[in-house]
Amino acid sequence: MQQKVIEFTNLLRKSGIRVSVAEAIDAFNALDELSLDDREVFRDALRSAMVKRGDEIATYDELFDLFWSGFYDNLKGAFGEMEGELGEMGIDLEQLLSQLAEMLQDMDGDLDLGELAKALLTQDLSQLENLIRQAAEQAGTQRIENMLQVGFFSRRTTEQLGMEGAAQELEGLAERMRAQGMGDEAIAQMQELIRKLMETVRRAVRNYTERELQQQNHNYMEKFRREMLTEKSFYHLTEDEIARMREVVARLAQRIKNILSIRKKRLKRGKLDLHQTLRRNMARGGIPFEVVYKTRRKDRPKLVIMCDVSSSVANVSRFMLQFMYSLQEAFTKIRCYVFVAELGEVTDVFHDGDVSSAVEKALDGGDVINVYTRSNFGYAFHEFWKNHLSSVDNKTTVIILGDARNNYNDARAWCIRDIRNKAKNLVWLNPESPSAWGFGDSVMDRYMPYCDVVEECRNLRQLSKVVDQIVL
């Protein structure tokens, strides 16, 4: 059992879950008190010892089912199907095995059956599972990398398992049964049983190999799914994908935090000042016993975010807000405003610490605006110009997120002009394709002349690119 826990620990590490030596020891200690008979308790105990982050729980549960419980259940299902197929052929498996057991008891001497043949005759699925696992390990199945190798490693596993030898042993047993007086019909049924057993085991081995591929490549598949998710339009996300997207955004935000942390350390140390270093060490013959660095200070920008929270762009605003508020340390101050037609400040909503719940509250209007109305960008920008322009200065980056669909109202582009004149820069993120800007009720073409950056932002890859430009 300890060996299996070690294998499971290595599988978790390969899939991106960091398990320390101390945590693996805690899992070993839990084995003294637990049994696999209660799989739920066993899974929860190992999870409490090995998983530290909430976003790793889903990966852990999937790998646990793949590693600990799934294959035995598949074996059980496969042998159940085999029994059903034999029943359709008029063969009562239980009666046939009972007859075999009685005749085996009457036989003298050692039957000289191998472990695999015995496990198949007695339907010992636990032993069969162990034999397949051992054979797969000897065949090197843990090195599998893609679907094209499934057939190769399945054949190697059946060779290590000794399938041909077991089939010959069972055929020899059938001949001995014939010699002991078993009737022709029963012998024919036994031979059909042997054929079905071999067929079922081969399918089980292939299933195990495919499961091993899933385990070994789980991290790759997760990465692939995350990459696919970053390319999917915000407009078409399902509820499950929105939940997964939050995890992806958190990972991207953490990547930027790590970069900022490294930069902060470098800025704190400064750059080598060769001139001052030589001057300071003149008395020592120019040998640099004392090194002087140029200290550099990079001011963190202020950030003002204005998000359209109408239903058509809600998902874009959701992930923009999560992204930015996950990076609060990169800014001196963040002020957030939401609008549909009315505009209101929701900065205080984010003071509770739980970014996800704060984002959802902000998308509902933060109790400061009516979200169930028609979009009016011109009115919203005039509200900002009239009541909140003082929040913008020459150190402020202003980010506006919206589709600029103004329902044929007055665009009031001069408000954007005045905001830009006060700000350090102004960035507009539009979830619509550039080919749609300025057509129909879109007034994007009226606002673009007053923006420093205008980017299409309809998926997470595009959003991440813009955030990188702003923060890094």
Coordinates of C-alpha atoms in Angstrom, one line a residue, residues 24-397:
A24 CA 3.7 12.4 2.0
I25 CA 4.7 11.1 5.4
D26 CA 1.4 12.4 6.8
A27 CA -0.4 10.3 4.2
F28 CA 1.6 7.2 5.2
N29 CA 0.6 7.8 8.8
A30 CA -3.0 8.0 7.8
L31 CA -2.7 4.5 6.3
D32 CA -2.4 3.0 9.8
E33 CA -5.9 4.2 10.6
L34 CA -7.7 3.8 7.2
S35 CA -8.8 1.2 4.8
L36 CA -9.6 1.3 1.1
D37 CA -12.9 -0.3 1.9
D38 CA -14.3 3.1 2.8
R39 CA -13.1 5.0 -0.3
E40 CA -14.7 8.3 0.6
V41 CA -12.9 8.5 4.0
F42 CA -9.7 7.3 2.4
R43 CA -9.9 9.9 -0.4
D44 CA -10.7 12.7 2.1
A45 CA -7.8 11.7 4.4
L46 CA -5.2 11.7 1.6
R47 CA -6.7 15.0 0.3
S48 CA -6.3 16.7 3.7
A49 CA -2.7 15.6 3.8
M50 CA -1.7 16.4 0.3
V51 CA -3.8 19.2 -1.1
K52 CA -3.2 22.8 0.1
R53 CA -5.1 24.9 -2.4
G54 CA -8.8 24.9 -3.2
D55 CA -8.2 25.1 -7.0
E56 CA -6.3 21.8 -6.8
I57 CA -9.2 19.8 -5.3
A58 CA -10.9 19.0 -8.7
T59 CA -7.6 17.8 -10.1
Y60 CA -6.9 15.7 -7.0
D61 CA -10.4 14.1 -7.1
E62 CA -10.1 13.2 -10.8
L63 CA -6.6 11.6 -10.3
F64 CA -7.8 9.8 -7.2
D65 CA -10.7 8.1 -9.1
L66 CA -8.3 7.3 -12.0
F67 CA -5.6 5.8 -9.7
W68 CA -7.5 4.2 -6.8
S69 CA -11.0 3.2 -7.7
G70 CA -11.7 3.5 -11.4
F71 CA -9.9 0.4 -12.8
Y72 CA -11.3 -2.1 -10.3
D73 CA -14.8 -0.8 -11.1
N74 CA -14.1 -1.2 -14.8
L75 CA -12.9 -4.8 -14.2
K76 CA -16.0 -5.5 -12.3
G77 CA -18.1 -4.1 -15.1
A78 CA -16.2 -6.0 -17.8
F79 CA -16.7 -9.3 -16.1
G80 CA -20.3 -8.5 -15.5
E81 CA -20.7 -7.9 -19.3
M82 CA -18.9 -11.2 -20.0
E83 CA -21.3 -13.1 -17.7
G84 CA -24.3 -11.4 -19.6
E85 CA -22.8 -12.4 -23.0
L86 CA -22.3 -16.0 -21.8
G87 CA -25.9 -16.0 -20.5
E88 CA -27.2 -15.0 -23.9
M89 CA -25.3 -18.0 -25.3
G90 CA -27.2 -20.3 -22.8
I91 CA -24.2 -20.7 -20.5
D92 CA -24.9 -20.3 -16.8
L93 CA -21.5 -19.0 -15.5
E94 CA -22.2 -19.6 -11.8
Q95 CA -23.3 -23.2 -12.4
L96 CA -20.3 -23.9 -14.7
L97 CA -17.8 -22.5 -12.1
S98 CA -19.5 -24.6 -9.4
Q99 CA -19.2 -27.7 -11.5
L100 CA -15.5 -26.9 -12.1
A101 CA -14.9 -26.4 -8.4
E102 CA -16.4 -29.8 -7.5
M103 CA -14.3 -31.6 -10.1
L104 CA -11.2 -29.8 -9.1
Q105 CA -11.7 -31.0 -5.5
D106 CA -11.8 -34.6 -6.7
M107 CA -8.5 -34.2 -8.6
D108 CA -5.4 -35.6 -7.0
G109 CA -2.1 -33.7 -6.9
D110 CA -1.2 -30.1 -7.7
L111 CA -3.1 -28.5 -10.6
D112 CA 0.0 -26.5 -11.4
L113 CA -2.0 -23.4 -12.4
G114 CA -0.3 -20.0 -12.5
E115 CA -1.5 -16.9 -10.6
L116 CA -3.4 -15.5 -13.6
A117 CA -5.2 -18.7 -14.4
K118 CA -6.2 -19.2 -10.8
A119 CA -7.5 -15.6 -10.5
L120 CA -9.5 -16.0 -13.7
L121 CA -11.1 -19.3 -12.6
T122 CA -12.0 -18.0 -9.1
Q123 CA -13.0 -14.6 -10.5
D124 CA -10.7 -12.9 -8.0
L125 CA -10.8 -9.4 -9.4
S126 CA -8.6 -7.9 -6.7
Q127 CA -5.8 -10.3 -7.5
L128 CA -6.3 -9.8 -11.3
E129 CA -6.1 -6.0 -10.8
N130 CA -2.8 -6.4 -8.9
L131 CA -1.4 -8.8 -11.6
I132 CA -2.3 -6.3 -14.4
R133 CA -0.7 -3.4 -12.5
Q134 CA 2.5 -5.4 -11.9
A135 CA 2.7 -6.4 -15.6
A136 CA 2.0 -2.9 -16.8
E137 CA 4.9 -1.6 -14.6
Q138 CA 7.2 -4.2 -15.9
A139 CA 6.2 -3.3 -19.5
G140 CA 7.1 0.4 -18.8
T141 CA 3.5 1.6 -19.4
Q142 CA 4.3 4.6 -17.2
R143 CA 6.4 6.0 -20.1
I144 CA 3.4 6.2 -22.4
E145 CA 3.1 9.6 -24.1
N146 CA 0.3 9.5 -26.7
M147 CA -2.6 7.4 -28.1
L148 CA -0.5 5.9 -30.8
Q149 CA 1.4 4.0 -28.1
V150 CA -1.7 2.4 -26.5
G151 CA -1.6 -0.7 -28.7
F152 CA 2.2 -1.2 -28.2
F153 CA 2.1 -1.0 -24.4
S154 CA -1.1 -3.1 -24.2
R155 CA 0.7 -5.9 -26.1
R156 CA 3.8 -5.6 -23.9
T157 CA 1.6 -5.8 -20.8
T158 CA -0.2 -8.9 -22.0
E159 CA 3.1 -10.5 -22.6
Q160 CA 4.4 -9.7 -19.1
L161 CA 1.1 -10.9 -17.7
G162 CA 1.6 -14.3 -19.3
M163 CA -1.7 -14.4 -21.2
E164 CA -0.7 -17.2 -23.6
G165 CA 0.6 -19.3 -20.8
A166 CA -2.6 -18.9 -18.8
A167 CA -4.7 -19.8 -21.9
Q168 CA -2.7 -22.9 -22.4
E169 CA -3.0 -23.9 -18.7
L170 CA -6.8 -23.5 -18.9
E171 CA -7.0 -25.4 -22.1
G172 CA -4.9 -28.2 -20.5
L173 CA -7.3 -28.1 -17.5
A174 CA -10.3 -28.5 -19.9
E175 CA -8.6 -31.7 -21.4
R176 CA -8.1 -33.0 -17.8
M177 CA -11.7 -32.4 -17.1
R178 CA -12.7 -34.3 -20.2
A179 CA -10.5 -37.2 -19.0
Q180 CA -12.3 -37.0 -15.6
G181 CA -15.6 -37.5 -17.3
M182 CA -17.0 -34.0 -18.0
G183 CA -19.5 -34.1 -20.8
D184 CA -18.9 -32.6 -24.3
E185 CA -21.4 -29.9 -23.7
A186 CA -19.8 -28.8 -20.5
I187 CA -16.3 -28.9 -22.1
A188 CA -17.6 -26.7 -25.0
Q189 CA -18.9 -24.3 -22.5
M190 CA -15.6 -24.3 -20.6
Q191 CA -13.7 -23.6 -23.8
E192 CA -16.1 -20.7 -24.6
L193 CA -15.5 -19.4 -21.1
I194 CA -11.7 -19.5 -21.6
R195 CA -12.1 -17.6 -24.9
K196 CA -14.3 -15.0 -23.2
L197 CA -11.9 -14.7 -20.3
M198 CA -8.9 -14.0 -22.5
E199 CA -10.9 -11.5 -24.6
T200 CA -12.1 -9.7 -21.4
V201 CA -8.6 -9.5 -20.0
R202 CA -7.2 -8.1 -23.2
R203 CA -9.9 -5.4 -23.1
A204 CA -9.1 -4.7 -19.5
V205 CA -5.4 -4.4 -20.2
R206 CA -6.1 -1.9 -23.0
N207 CA -8.4 0.0 -20.7
Y208 CA -5.7 0.1 -18.1
T209 CA -3.2 1.4 -20.6
E210 CA -5.6 4.2 -21.7
R211 CA -6.1 5.1 -18.1
E212 CA -2.4 5.3 -17.6
L213 CA -2.1 7.6 -20.5
Q214 CA -4.8 9.8 -18.9
Q215 CA -2.9 9.8 -15.6
Q216 CA 0.5 10.5 -17.1
N217 CA -0.7 13.2 -19.5
H218 CA -3.2 14.8 -17.1
N219 CA -1.1 17.9 -16.6
Y220 CA -0.7 18.2 -20.3
M221 CA -4.4 17.8 -20.9
E222 CA -5.2 20.3 -18.2
K223 CA -2.8 22.8 -19.8
F224 CA -4.4 22.1 -23.2
R225 CA -7.9 22.7 -21.8
R226 CA -6.8 26.0 -20.1
E227 CA -5.2 27.2 -23.4
M228 CA -8.4 26.3 -25.3
L229 CA -10.4 28.2 -22.6
T230 CA -8.2 31.3 -23.0
E231 CA -9.1 31.4 -26.8
K232 CA -12.9 30.9 -26.3
S233 CA -15.1 34.0 -26.6
F234 CA -16.4 35.4 -23.4
Y235 CA -19.8 35.6 -25.1
H236 CA -20.1 31.8 -25.3
L237 CA -18.9 30.6 -21.9
T238 CA -21.0 28.1 -20.0
E239 CA -21.4 28.2 -16.2
D240 CA -18.8 25.5 -15.7
E241 CA -16.4 27.3 -18.0
I242 CA -16.9 30.5 -16.0
A243 CA -15.9 28.7 -12.9
R244 CA -12.9 27.2 -14.6
M245 CA -12.0 30.6 -16.0
R246 CA -11.7 32.1 -12.5
E247 CA -9.0 29.5 -11.8
V248 CA -7.2 30.4 -15.1
V249 CA -7.4 34.1 -14.3
A250 CA -6.0 33.5 -10.9
R251 CA -3.0 31.6 -12.4
L252 CA -2.3 34.4 -14.9
A253 CA -2.5 37.0 -12.1
Q254 CA -0.1 35.0 -10.0
R255 CA 2.3 34.8 -13.0
I256 CA 2.3 38.6 -13.2
K257 CA 2.7 38.9 -9.4
N258 CA 5.8 36.7 -9.6
I259 CA 7.3 38.9 -12.3
L260 CA 6.5 42.1 -10.3
S261 CA 8.1 40.5 -7.2
I262 CA 11.4 39.8 -9.1
R263 CA 11.4 43.3 -10.6
K264 CA 10.8 44.8 -7.1
K265 CA 13.9 43.0 -5.8
R266 CA 16.0 44.2 -8.7
L267 CA 14.8 47.8 -8.2
K268 CA 15.5 47.6 -4.5
R269 CA 19.1 46.5 -5.2
G270 CA 19.6 49.0 -8.0
K271 CA 22.0 48.9 -11.0
L272 CA 25.8 48.9 -10.6
D273 CA 27.2 52.5 -10.6
L274 CA 30.7 51.9 -12.1
H275 CA 31.8 55.5 -11.8
Q276 CA 30.9 55.9 -8.1
T277 CA 32.3 52.4 -7.3
L278 CA 35.7 53.4 -8.8
R279 CA 35.7 56.8 -7.0
R280 CA 34.8 55.2 -3.6
N281 CA 37.7 52.7 -3.9
M282 CA 40.4 55.0 -5.2
A283 CA 42.2 54.7 -1.8
R284 CA 42.4 50.9 -2.3
G285 CA 44.0 51.1 -5.7
G286 CA 40.7 50.9 -7.6
I287 CA 40.0 47.4 -6.3
P288 CA 36.1 47.3 -5.7
F289 CA 35.9 46.3 -2.1
E290 CA 32.8 48.5 -1.8
V291 CA 30.3 48.3 -4.6
V292 CA 27.9 51.2 -5.2
Y293 CA 24.5 50.8 -6.9
K294 CA 22.3 53.3 -8.6
T295 CA 19.0 53.3 -6.7
R296 CA 16.0 53.5 -9.0
R297 CA 12.4 54.2 -8.0
K298 CA 9.5 53.3 -10.2
D299 CA 6.2 54.9 -9.2
R300 CA 3.2 52.7 -9.2
P301 CA 0.4 54.1 -11.3
K302 CA -3.1 54.8 -10.2
L303 CA -5.9 53.0 -11.9
V304 CA -9.5 54.0 -12.7
I305 CA -11.7 51.3 -14.2
M306 CA -15.0 52.0 -15.9
C307 CA -16.9 48.8 -16.8
D308 CA -20.0 48.3 -18.8
V309 CA -22.0 45.7 -16.8
S310 CA -24.9 45.3 -19.3
S311 CA -25.7 41.6 -20.0
S312 CA -23.9 41.6 -23.4
V313 CA -20.5 42.3 -21.9
A314 CA -20.9 41.0 -18.3
N315 CA -18.3 38.2 -18.7
V316 CA -15.7 40.5 -20.0
S317 CA -16.1 42.9 -17.1
R318 CA -16.2 40.0 -14.7
F319 CA -12.7 38.8 -15.6
M320 CA -11.3 42.2 -16.1
L321 CA -12.2 43.2 -12.5
Q322 CA -10.9 39.9 -11.1
F323 CA -7.6 40.3 -13.0
M324 CA -7.0 43.9 -11.8
Y325 CA -8.1 43.4 -8.2
S326 CA -5.8 40.3 -8.0
L327 CA -3.0 42.7 -8.9
Q328 CA -3.7 45.5 -6.4
E329 CA -0.1 45.7 -5.2
A330 CA 0.9 46.8 -8.7
F331 CA -1.1 50.1 -8.3
T332 CA -1.0 52.9 -5.8
K333 CA -4.8 53.0 -5.8
I334 CA -7.6 51.4 -7.8
R335 CA -11.0 53.0 -8.2
C336 CA -13.8 51.1 -9.9
Y337 CA -17.0 52.4 -11.6
V338 CA -19.8 50.4 -13.3
F339 CA -22.4 51.7 -15.7
V340 CA -25.1 50.8 -18.1
A341 CA -26.7 54.2 -18.4
E342 CA -26.2 55.5 -14.8
L343 CA -22.6 55.4 -13.5
G344 CA -21.7 54.6 -9.9
E345 CA -18.6 53.8 -7.9
V346 CA -18.2 50.3 -6.5
T347 CA -14.6 50.7 -5.1
D348 CA -15.8 49.9 -1.5
V349 CA -17.3 46.6 -2.6
F350 CA -13.7 45.3 -3.0
H351 CA -12.6 46.1 0.5
D352 CA -13.9 42.9 2.0
G353 CA -11.1 40.8 0.6
D354 CA -13.0 38.2 -1.4
V355 CA -12.5 39.3 -4.9
S356 CA -14.9 36.8 -6.6
S357 CA -17.9 37.7 -4.5
A358 CA -17.0 41.4 -4.8
V359 CA -16.9 41.1 -8.6
E360 CA -20.3 39.4 -8.7
K361 CA -21.8 42.2 -6.5
A362 CA -20.2 44.8 -8.7
L363 CA -21.8 43.2 -11.8
D364 CA -25.2 43.5 -10.1
G365 CA -24.6 47.2 -10.0
G366 CA -23.2 47.3 -6.4
D367 CA -26.5 48.7 -5.2
V368 CA -25.6 52.1 -6.8
I369 CA -27.0 51.8 -10.4
N370 CA -29.9 50.2 -12.2
V371 CA -28.5 47.5 -14.5
Y372 CA -31.9 46.7 -16.1
T373 CA -31.9 49.5 -18.6
R374 CA -30.6 50.3 -22.1
S375 CA -27.0 51.2 -22.5
N376 CA -26.1 54.9 -22.8
F377 CA -22.4 55.5 -22.9
G378 CA -22.6 59.2 -23.4
Y379 CA -24.8 59.7 -20.3
A380 CA -22.5 57.5 -18.2
F381 CA -19.3 59.4 -19.3
H382 CA -21.0 62.7 -18.6
E383 CA -21.8 61.4 -15.1
F384 CA -18.2 60.6 -14.6
W385 CA -17.0 63.9 -16.0
K386 CA -19.4 65.8 -13.7
N387 CA -18.9 63.9 -10.4
H388 CA -15.7 61.9 -10.5
L389 CA -13.2 63.7 -12.8
S390 CA -11.2 64.6 -9.7
S391 CA -10.2 60.9 -9.3
V392 CA -8.0 61.3 -12.5
D393 CA -4.6 62.9 -12.6
N394 CA -1.4 62.6 -14.6
K395 CA -0.4 59.4 -12.8
T396 CA -3.7 57.7 -13.6
T397 CA -4.3 55.0 -16.2

